[in-house]
Coordinates of C-alpha atoms in Angstrom, one line a residue:
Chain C
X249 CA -18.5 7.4 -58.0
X250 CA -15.8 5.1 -56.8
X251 CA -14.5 2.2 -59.9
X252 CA -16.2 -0.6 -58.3
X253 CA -19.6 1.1 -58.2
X254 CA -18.7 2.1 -62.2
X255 CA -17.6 -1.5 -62.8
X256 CA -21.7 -2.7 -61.5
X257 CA -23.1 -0.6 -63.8
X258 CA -21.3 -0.3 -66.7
X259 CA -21.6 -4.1 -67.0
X260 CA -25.3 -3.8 -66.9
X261 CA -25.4 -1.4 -68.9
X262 CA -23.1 -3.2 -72.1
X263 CA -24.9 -6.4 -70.7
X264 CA -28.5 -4.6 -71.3
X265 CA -27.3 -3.1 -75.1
X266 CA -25.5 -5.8 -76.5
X267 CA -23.9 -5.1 -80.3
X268 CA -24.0 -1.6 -79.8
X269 CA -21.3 1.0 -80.1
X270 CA -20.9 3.2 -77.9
X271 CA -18.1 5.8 -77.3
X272 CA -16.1 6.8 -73.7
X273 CA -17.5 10.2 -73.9
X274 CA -20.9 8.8 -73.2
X275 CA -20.1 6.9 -70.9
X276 CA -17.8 9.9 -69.1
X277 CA -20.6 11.7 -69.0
X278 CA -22.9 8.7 -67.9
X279 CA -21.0 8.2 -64.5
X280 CA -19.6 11.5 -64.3
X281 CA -15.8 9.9 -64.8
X282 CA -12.8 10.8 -67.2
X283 CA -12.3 9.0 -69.9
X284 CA -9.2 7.8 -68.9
X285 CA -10.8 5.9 -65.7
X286 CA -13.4 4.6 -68.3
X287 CA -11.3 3.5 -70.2
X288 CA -9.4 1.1 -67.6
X289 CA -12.9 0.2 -66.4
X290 CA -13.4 -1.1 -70.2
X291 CA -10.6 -3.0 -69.7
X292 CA -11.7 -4.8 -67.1
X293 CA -14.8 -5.7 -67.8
X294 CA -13.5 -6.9 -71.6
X295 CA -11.1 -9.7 -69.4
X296 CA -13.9 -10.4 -66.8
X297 CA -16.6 -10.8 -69.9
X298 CA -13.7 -13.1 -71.5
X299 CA -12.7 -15.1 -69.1
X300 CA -16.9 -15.9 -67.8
X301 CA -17.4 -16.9 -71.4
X302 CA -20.0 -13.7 -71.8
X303 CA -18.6 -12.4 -74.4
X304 CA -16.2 -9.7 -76.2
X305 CA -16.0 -6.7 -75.8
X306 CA -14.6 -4.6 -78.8
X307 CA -13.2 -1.5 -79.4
X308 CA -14.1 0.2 -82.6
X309 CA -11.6 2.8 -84.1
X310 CA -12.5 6.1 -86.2
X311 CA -14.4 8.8 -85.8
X312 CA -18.0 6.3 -85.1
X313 CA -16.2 4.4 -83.0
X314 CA -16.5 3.2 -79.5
X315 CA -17.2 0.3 -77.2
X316 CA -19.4 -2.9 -78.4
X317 CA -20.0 -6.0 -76.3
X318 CA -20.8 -9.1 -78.7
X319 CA -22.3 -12.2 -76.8
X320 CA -20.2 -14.9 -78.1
X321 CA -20.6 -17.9 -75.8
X322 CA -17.8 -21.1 -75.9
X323 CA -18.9 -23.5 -78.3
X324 CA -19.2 -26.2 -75.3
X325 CA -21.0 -24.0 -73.3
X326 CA -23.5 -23.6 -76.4
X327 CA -23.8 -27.2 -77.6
X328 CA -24.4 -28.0 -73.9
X329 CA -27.5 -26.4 -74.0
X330 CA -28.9 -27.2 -77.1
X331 CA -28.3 -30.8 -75.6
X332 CA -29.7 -30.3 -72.6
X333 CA -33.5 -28.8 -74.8
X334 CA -32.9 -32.0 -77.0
X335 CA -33.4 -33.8 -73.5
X336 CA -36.0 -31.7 -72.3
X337 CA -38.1 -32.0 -75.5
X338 CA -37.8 -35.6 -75.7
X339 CA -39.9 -36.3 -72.8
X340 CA -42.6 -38.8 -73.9
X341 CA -45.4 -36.4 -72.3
X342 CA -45.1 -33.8 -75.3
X343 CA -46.4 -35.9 -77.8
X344 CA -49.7 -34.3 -79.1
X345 CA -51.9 -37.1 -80.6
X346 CA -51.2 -36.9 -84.4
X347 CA -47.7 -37.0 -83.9
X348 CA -46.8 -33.7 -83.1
X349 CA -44.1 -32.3 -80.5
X350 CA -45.7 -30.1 -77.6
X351 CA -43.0 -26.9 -77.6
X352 CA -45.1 -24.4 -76.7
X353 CA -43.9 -23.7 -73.4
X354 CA -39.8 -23.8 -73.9
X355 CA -40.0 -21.5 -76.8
X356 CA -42.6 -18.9 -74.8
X357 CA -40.1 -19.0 -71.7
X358 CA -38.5 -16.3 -71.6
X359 CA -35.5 -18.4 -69.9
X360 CA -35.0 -20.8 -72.9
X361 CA -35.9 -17.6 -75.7
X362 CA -33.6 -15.6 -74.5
X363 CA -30.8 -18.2 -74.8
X364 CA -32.3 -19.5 -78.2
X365 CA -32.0 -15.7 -79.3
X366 CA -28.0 -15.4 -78.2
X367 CA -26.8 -18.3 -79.9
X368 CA -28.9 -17.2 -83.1
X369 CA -27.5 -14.0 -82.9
X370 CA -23.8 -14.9 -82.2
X371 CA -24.1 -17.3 -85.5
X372 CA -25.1 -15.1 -87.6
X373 CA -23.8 -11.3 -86.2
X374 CA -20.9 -11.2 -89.0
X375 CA -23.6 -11.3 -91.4
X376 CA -24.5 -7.6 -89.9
X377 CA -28.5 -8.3 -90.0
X378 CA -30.4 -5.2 -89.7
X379 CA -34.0 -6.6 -88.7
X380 CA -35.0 -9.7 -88.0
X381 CA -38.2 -11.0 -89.3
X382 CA -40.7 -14.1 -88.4
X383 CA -43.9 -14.9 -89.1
X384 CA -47.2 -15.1 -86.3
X385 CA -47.5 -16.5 -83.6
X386 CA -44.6 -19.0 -82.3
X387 CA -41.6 -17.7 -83.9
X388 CA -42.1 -14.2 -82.2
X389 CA -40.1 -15.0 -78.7
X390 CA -37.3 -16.4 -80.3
X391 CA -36.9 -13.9 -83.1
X392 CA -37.4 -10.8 -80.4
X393 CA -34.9 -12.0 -78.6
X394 CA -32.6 -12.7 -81.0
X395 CA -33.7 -9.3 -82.4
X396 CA -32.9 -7.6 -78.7
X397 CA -29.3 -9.7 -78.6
X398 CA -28.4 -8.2 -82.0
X399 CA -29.7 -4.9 -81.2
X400 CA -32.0 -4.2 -84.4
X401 CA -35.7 -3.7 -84.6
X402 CA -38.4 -7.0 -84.7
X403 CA -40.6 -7.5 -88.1
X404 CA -43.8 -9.6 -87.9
X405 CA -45.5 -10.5 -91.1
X406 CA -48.9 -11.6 -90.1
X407 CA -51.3 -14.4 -91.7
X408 CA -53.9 -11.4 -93.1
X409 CA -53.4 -8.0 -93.5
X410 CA -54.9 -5.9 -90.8
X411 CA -56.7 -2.6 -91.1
X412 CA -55.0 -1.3 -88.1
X413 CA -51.7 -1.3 -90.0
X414 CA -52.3 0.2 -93.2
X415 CA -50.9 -0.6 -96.7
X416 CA -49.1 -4.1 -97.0
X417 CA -47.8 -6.2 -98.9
X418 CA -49.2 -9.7 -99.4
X419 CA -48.3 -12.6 -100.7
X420 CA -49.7 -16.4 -101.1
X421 CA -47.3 -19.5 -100.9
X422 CA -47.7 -23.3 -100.9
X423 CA -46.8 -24.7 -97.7
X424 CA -43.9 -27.3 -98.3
X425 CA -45.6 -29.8 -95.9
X426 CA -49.3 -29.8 -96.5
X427 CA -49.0 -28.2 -100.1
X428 CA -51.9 -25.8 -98.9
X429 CA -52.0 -22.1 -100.4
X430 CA -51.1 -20.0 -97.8
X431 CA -51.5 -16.2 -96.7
X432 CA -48.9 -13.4 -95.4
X433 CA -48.6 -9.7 -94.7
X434 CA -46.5 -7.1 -94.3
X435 CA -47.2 -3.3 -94.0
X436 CA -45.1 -1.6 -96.2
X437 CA -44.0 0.9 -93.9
X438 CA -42.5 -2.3 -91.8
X439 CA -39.4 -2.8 -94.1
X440 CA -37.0 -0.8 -96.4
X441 CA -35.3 -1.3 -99.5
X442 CA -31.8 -1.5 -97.8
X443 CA -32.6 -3.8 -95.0
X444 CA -30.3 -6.7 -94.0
X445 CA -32.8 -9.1 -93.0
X446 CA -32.3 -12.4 -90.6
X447 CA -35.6 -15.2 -90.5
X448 CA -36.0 -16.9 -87.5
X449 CA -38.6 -19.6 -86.6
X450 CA -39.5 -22.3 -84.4
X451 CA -40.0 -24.9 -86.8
X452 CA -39.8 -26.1 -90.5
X453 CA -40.9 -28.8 -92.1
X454 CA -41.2 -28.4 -95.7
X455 CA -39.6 -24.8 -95.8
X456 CA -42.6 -23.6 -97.5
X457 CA -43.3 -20.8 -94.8
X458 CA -39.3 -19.7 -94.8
X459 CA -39.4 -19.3 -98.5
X460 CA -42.8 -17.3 -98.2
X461 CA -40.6 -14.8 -95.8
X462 CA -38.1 -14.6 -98.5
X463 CA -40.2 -13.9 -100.9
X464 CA -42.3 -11.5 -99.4
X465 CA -38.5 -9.6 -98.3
X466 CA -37.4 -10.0 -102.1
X467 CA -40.7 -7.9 -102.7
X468 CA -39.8 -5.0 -100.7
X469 CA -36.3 -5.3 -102.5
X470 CA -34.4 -6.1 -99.2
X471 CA -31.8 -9.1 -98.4
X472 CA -32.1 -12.1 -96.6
X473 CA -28.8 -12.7 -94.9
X474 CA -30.0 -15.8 -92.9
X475 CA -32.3 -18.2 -92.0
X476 CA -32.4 -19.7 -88.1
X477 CA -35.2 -22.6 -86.9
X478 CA -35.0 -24.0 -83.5
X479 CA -36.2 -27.4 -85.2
X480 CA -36.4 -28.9 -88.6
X481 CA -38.3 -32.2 -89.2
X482 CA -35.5 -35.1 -90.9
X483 CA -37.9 -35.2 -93.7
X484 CA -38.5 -34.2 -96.2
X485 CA -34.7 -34.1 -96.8
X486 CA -34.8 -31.5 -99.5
X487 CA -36.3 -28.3 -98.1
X488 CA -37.9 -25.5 -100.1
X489 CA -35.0 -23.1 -98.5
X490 CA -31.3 -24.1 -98.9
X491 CA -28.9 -22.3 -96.4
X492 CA -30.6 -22.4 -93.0
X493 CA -29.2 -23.2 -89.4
X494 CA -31.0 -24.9 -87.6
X495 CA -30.3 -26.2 -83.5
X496 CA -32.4 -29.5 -83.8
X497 CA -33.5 -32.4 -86.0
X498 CA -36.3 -34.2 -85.4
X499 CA -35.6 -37.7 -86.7
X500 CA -38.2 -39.2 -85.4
X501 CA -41.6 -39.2 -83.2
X502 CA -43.3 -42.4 -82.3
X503 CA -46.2 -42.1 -80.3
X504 CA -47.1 -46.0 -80.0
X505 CA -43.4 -46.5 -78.0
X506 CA -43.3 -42.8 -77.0
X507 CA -39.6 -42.4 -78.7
X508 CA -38.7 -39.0 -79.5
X509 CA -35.3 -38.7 -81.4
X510 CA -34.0 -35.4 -81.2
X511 CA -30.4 -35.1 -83.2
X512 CA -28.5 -31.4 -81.6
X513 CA -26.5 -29.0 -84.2
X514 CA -23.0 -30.1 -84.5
X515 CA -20.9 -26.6 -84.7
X516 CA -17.8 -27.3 -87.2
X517 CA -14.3 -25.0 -86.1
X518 CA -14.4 -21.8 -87.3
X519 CA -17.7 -21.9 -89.0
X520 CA -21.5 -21.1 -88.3
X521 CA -19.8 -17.6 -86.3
X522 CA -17.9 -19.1 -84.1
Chain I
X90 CA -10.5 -14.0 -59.7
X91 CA -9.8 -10.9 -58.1
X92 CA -12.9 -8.6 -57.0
X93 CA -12.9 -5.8 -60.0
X94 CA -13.9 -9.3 -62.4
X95 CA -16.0 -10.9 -60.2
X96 CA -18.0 -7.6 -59.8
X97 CA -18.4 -7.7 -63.3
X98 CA -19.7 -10.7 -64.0
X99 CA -21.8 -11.0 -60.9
X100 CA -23.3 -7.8 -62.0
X101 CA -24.1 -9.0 -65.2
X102 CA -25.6 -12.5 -63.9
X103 CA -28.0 -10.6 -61.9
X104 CA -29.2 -8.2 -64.3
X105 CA -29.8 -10.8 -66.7
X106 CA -31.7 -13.2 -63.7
X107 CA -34.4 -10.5 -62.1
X108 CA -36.7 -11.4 -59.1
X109 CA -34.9 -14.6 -58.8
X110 CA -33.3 -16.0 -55.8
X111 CA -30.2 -17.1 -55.5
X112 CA -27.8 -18.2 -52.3
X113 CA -24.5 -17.1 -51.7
X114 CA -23.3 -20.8 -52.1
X115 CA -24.1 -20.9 -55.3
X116 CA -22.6 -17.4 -56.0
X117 CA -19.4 -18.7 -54.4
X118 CA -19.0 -21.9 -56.5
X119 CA -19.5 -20.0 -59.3
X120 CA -17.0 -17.8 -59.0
X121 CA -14.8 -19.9 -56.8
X122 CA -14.8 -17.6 -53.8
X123 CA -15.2 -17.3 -49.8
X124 CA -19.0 -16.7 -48.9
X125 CA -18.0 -14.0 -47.2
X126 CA -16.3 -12.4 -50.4
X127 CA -19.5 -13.0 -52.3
X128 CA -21.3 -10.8 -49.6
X129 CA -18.4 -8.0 -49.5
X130 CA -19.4 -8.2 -53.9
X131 CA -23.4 -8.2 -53.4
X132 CA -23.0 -5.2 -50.9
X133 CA -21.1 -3.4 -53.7
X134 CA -23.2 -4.3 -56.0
X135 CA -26.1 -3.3 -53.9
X136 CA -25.3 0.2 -53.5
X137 CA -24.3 0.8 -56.9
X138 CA -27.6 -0.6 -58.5
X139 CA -29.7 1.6 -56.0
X140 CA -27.5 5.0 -56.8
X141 CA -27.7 4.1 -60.6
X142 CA -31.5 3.7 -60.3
X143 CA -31.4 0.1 -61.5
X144 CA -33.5 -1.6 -58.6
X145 CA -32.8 -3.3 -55.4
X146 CA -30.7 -6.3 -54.0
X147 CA -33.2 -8.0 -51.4
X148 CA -31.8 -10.3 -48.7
X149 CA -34.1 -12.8 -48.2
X150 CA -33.6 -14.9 -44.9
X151 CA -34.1 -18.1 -44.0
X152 CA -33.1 -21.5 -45.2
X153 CA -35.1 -20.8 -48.6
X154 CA -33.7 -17.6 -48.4
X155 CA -30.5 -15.8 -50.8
X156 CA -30.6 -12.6 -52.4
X157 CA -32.7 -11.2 -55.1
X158 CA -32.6 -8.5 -57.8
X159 CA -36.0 -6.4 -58.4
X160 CA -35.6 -4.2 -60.8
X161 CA -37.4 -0.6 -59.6
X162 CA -36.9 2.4 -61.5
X163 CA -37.2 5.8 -60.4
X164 CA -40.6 7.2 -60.7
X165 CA -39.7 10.2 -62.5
X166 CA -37.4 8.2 -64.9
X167 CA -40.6 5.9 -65.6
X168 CA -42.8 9.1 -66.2
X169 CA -40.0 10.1 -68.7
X170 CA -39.9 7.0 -70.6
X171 CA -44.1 7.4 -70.9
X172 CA -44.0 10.9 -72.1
X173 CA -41.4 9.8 -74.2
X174 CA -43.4 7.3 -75.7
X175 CA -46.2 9.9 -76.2
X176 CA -44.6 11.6 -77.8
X177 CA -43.2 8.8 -80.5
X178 CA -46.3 7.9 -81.1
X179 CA -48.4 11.6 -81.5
X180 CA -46.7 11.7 -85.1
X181 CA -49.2 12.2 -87.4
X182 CA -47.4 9.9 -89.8
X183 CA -48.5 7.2 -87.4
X184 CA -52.5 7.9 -88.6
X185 CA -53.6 4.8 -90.6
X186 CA -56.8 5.3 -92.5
X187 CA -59.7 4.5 -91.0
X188 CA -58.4 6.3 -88.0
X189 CA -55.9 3.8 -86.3
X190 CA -52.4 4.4 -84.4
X191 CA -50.1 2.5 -86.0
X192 CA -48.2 0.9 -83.0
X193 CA -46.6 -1.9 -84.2
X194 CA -42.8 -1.2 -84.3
X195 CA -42.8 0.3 -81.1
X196 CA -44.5 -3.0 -79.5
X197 CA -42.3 -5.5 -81.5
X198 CA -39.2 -3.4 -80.6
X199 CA -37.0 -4.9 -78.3
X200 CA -35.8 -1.8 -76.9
X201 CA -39.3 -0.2 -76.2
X202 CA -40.8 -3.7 -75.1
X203 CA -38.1 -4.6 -72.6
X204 CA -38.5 -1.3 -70.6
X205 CA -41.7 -1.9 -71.0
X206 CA -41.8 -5.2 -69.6
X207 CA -39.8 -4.0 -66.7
X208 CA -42.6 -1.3 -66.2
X209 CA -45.2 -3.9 -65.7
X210 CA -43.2 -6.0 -63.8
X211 CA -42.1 -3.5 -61.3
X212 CA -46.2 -2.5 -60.7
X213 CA -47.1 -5.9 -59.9
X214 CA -44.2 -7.6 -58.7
X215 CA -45.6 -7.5 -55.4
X216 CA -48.6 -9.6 -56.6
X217 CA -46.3 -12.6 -57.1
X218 CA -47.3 -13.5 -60.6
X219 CA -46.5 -17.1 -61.1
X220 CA -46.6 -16.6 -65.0
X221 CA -48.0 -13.6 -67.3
X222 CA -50.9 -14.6 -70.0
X223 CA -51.7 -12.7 -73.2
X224 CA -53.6 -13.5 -76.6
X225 CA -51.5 -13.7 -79.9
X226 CA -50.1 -10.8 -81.6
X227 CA -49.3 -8.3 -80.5
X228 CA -49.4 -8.7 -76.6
X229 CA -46.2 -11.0 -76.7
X230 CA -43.6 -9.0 -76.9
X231 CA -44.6 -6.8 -74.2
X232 CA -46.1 -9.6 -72.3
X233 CA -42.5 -12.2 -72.7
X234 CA -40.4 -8.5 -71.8
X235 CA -43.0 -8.7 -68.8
X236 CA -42.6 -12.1 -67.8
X237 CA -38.8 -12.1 -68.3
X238 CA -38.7 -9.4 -65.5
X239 CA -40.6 -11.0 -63.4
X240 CA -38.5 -14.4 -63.8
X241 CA -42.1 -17.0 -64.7
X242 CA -42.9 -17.6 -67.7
X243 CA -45.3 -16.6 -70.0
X244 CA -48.5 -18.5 -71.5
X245 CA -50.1 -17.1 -74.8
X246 CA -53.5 -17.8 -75.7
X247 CA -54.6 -18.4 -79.3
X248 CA -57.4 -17.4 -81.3
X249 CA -58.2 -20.8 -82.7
X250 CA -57.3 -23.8 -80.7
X251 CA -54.2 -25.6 -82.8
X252 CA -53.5 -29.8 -83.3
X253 CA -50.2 -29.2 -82.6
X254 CA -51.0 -28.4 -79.0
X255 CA -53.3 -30.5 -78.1
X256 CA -56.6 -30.6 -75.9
X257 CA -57.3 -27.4 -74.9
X258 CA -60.0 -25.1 -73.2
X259 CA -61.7 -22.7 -75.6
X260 CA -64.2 -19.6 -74.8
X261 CA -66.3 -17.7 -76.9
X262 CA -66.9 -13.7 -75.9
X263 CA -68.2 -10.6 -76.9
X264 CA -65.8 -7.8 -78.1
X265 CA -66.1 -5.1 -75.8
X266 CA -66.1 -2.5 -79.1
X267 CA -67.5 -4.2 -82.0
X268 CA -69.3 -6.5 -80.1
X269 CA -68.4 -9.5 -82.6
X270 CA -68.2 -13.0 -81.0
X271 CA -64.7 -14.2 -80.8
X272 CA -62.6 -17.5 -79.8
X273 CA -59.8 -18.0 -77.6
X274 CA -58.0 -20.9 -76.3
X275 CA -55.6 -22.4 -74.5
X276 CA -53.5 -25.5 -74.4
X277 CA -54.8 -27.3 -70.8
X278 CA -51.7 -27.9 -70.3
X279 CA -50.5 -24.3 -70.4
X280 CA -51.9 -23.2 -66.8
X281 CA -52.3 -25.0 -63.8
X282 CA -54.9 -24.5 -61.1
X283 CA -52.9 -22.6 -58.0
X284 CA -51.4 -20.3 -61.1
X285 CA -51.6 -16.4 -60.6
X286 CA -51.7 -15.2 -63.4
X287 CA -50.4 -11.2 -65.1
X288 CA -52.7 -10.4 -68.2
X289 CA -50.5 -8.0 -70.5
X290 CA -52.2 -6.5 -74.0
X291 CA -51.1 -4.0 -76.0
X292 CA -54.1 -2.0 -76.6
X293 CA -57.6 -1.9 -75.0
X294 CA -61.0 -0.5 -75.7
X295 CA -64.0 -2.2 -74.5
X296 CA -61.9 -4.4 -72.5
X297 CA -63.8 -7.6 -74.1
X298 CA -60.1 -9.2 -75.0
X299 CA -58.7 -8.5 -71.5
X300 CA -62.1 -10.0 -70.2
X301 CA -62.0 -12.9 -72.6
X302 CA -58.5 -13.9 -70.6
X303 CA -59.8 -13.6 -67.7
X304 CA -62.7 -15.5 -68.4
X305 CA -60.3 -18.4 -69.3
X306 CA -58.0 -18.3 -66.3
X307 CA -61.2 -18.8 -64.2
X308 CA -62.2 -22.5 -66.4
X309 CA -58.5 -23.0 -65.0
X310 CA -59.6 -22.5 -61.4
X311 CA -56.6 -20.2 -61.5
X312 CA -56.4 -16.4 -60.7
X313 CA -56.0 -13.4 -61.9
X314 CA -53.7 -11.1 -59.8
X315 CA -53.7 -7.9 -62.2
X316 CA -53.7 -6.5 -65.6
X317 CA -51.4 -4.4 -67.7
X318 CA -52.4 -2.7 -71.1
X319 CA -49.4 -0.3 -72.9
X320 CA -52.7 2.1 -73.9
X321 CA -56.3 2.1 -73.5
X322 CA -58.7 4.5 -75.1
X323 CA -60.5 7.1 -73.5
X324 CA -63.8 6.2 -74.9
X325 CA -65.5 3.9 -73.6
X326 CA -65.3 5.3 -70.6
X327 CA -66.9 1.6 -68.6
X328 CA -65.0 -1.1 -69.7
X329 CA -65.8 -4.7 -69.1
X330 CA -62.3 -5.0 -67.1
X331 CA -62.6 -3.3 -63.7
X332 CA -59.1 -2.9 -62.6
X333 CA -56.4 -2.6 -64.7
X334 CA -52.8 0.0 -65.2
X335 CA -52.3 1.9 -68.6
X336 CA -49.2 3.6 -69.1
X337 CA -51.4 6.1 -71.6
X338 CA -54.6 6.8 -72.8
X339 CA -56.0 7.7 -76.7
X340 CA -57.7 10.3 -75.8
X341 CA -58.3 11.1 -79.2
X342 CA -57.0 10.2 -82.9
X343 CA -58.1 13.0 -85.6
X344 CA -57.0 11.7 -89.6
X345 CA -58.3 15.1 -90.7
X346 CA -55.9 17.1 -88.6
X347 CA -53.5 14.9 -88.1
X348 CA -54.0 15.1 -84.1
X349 CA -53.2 12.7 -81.7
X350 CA -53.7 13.2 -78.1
X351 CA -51.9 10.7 -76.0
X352 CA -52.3 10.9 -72.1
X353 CA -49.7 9.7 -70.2
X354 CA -50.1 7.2 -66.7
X355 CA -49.8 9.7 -63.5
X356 CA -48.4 7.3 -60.7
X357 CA -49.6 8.0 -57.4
X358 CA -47.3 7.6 -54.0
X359 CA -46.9 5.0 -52.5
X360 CA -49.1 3.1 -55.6
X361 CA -48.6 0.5 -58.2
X362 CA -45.6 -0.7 -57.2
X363 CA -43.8 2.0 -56.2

């Protein structure tokens, strides 16, 4: 196979398996090439992945080591986009009577998720997450693909337990917001005792469903290395969870004047994994 | 940016934007180059993601017209993957009491749903789904992998109709298997009427769910061009659906002997897609 043929589809390919290692032998063997020639195709699909903003592309020394590509987009390119969704999702036409802000469909594109999901994964990759977890229904798009961009495995605790899973663990929790007692599930075979777990969700209010996922991870003995929303509500001010990211604010939603006021994350140098 | 990079990231770009179009213009102010370099790339590119099995670069003409990646696997690679998965999920640790599969990591892991999202997608592609439906849980991740491939977007239906969303349409229907009365419903502004819609699930037995959906796309005057479960059982043997793909049947589930027999989909020539 001539380079340039190589080049198309080793890109894919690291493009398809992002935060991955991989060594040259498997790739030598992939497209039937010596390492050598891999190796200068590496090399140019690291600059070409630098210079388009993709991403870097790593080489890891020792006896696991390899190739991984890491999406890390330029912080302009990134707060560009959460700009551009604040803009989107102020259109006066989502406001739900009672107040509420109509998401649905940006968060179940896979177009939007799948960006949603990079940026969540490039902020918190150093923490070296090993599962990401959310609760049903909304949060699932944006915490599979932030899953799929980190390269771990999905969890999804559910409201009830369900026969079709088996054993689980369950917990009750006030909601921060609406101080109602709450329900959610895990099965136990769903998470182990080691695991490095990131929460991600579409929204919080209170924090009272975040600090359920915690909890319910501090039960199986696991970690919580990070907690990701899309959008958190202005107030309350003090949630029931501390450290979280999260790419929105919503300051305020008036459905009398149809304002929506929609404040974007502001990323500070060298923090928040960039 | 000389060729080798602009293979690269070209290669990347389309692999990450399926079954969308895109005109050489906007390829060459991009990546700053002649039109007619773009075309030298996308020839390059062409033959390299035929050879590797990836899919097809379509030129479409006209003044609408660009070029176009579809991914389309091999048919023996596909058959792979689904005896693959048959075999993943015959271990008899997978029994849940009561005589269940558990399913659930495979479904909600990125890697497993995304190829088998592009599986779907590649079988009804030529349908021209505008947009891919499925009911809350467990169909989303295969149904968003789905509607990610296909480049529309994807439209979840819930089982109770939520304030946060708005007016919505809402059906009642029978459970194919235990023949309980259930809800669905669906934001009305989710689907509109000239939609054509994809129906992905996860798992079907009497096919009431998958009937359910359709049921709803019909109050939406919209249509429903086909539908995609990851496994049906054997028994019934008439379910309320009519047509639909399975990439494998539960033939049969035994808790006693720890037996699971798993069938796997048999694609015909010049069929489903391929």
């Amino acid at each position: 196979m001539r380079r340039s043929k190589r080049l198309v589809l080793l890109s894919k390919f690291l493009s398809d398996n992002p935060n991955r290692i991989f060594t040259l032998k498997f790739f030598g063997e992939k497209y039937d090439a010596a390492k050598s020639s891999i190796s200068e195709d590496l090399n140019i699909i690291k600059d070409a992945f630098y210079e388009g903003g993709e991403g870097v592309l790593e080489t890891i020394p020792g006896a696991a080591g390899g190739v991984r590509f890491r999406i890390k987009r330029p912080k302009e390119e990134i707060e560009n986009f959460i700009l551009g969704l604040c803009s989107v999702l102020s259109d006066r036409s989502r406001i739900i009577p009672g107040g509420y802000l109509y998401m649905t469909d940006i968060i179940f594109s896979p177009e939007y998720s799948s960006r949603i999901g990079e940026i969540f994964a490039q902020i918190f990759v150093e923490e070296e997450p090993s599962c990401v977890l959310t609760v049903e229904t909304k949060g699932i798009p944006l915490a599979l693909m932030t899953a799929k961009a980190l390269g771990v495995p999905l969890v999804v605790a559910r409201r009830d337990s369900r026969v079709t899973e088996g054993p689980s663990v369950n917990i009750s929790y006030v909601s921060g917001s609406s101080q109602r007692i709450q329900n959610m599930a895990l099965p136990t075979r769903a998470l182990s005792k080691n695991a490095r777990v990131l929460i991600v969700d579409d929204f919080m209010k209170g924090g009272g469903t975040a600090r359920g996922m915690m909890e319910l991870v501090r039960q199986f003995g696991a970690e919580v290395v990070g907690v990701a929303v899309l959008v958190t509500t202005a107030l309350p001010v003090e949630k029931l969870v501390k450290n979280y990211i999260s790419l929105m604010v919503l300051e305020k939603i008036d459905a009398e004047t149809g304002q929506i006021i929609l404040k974007p994350l502001k990323f500070q140098n060298d923090k928040e994994g960039f």
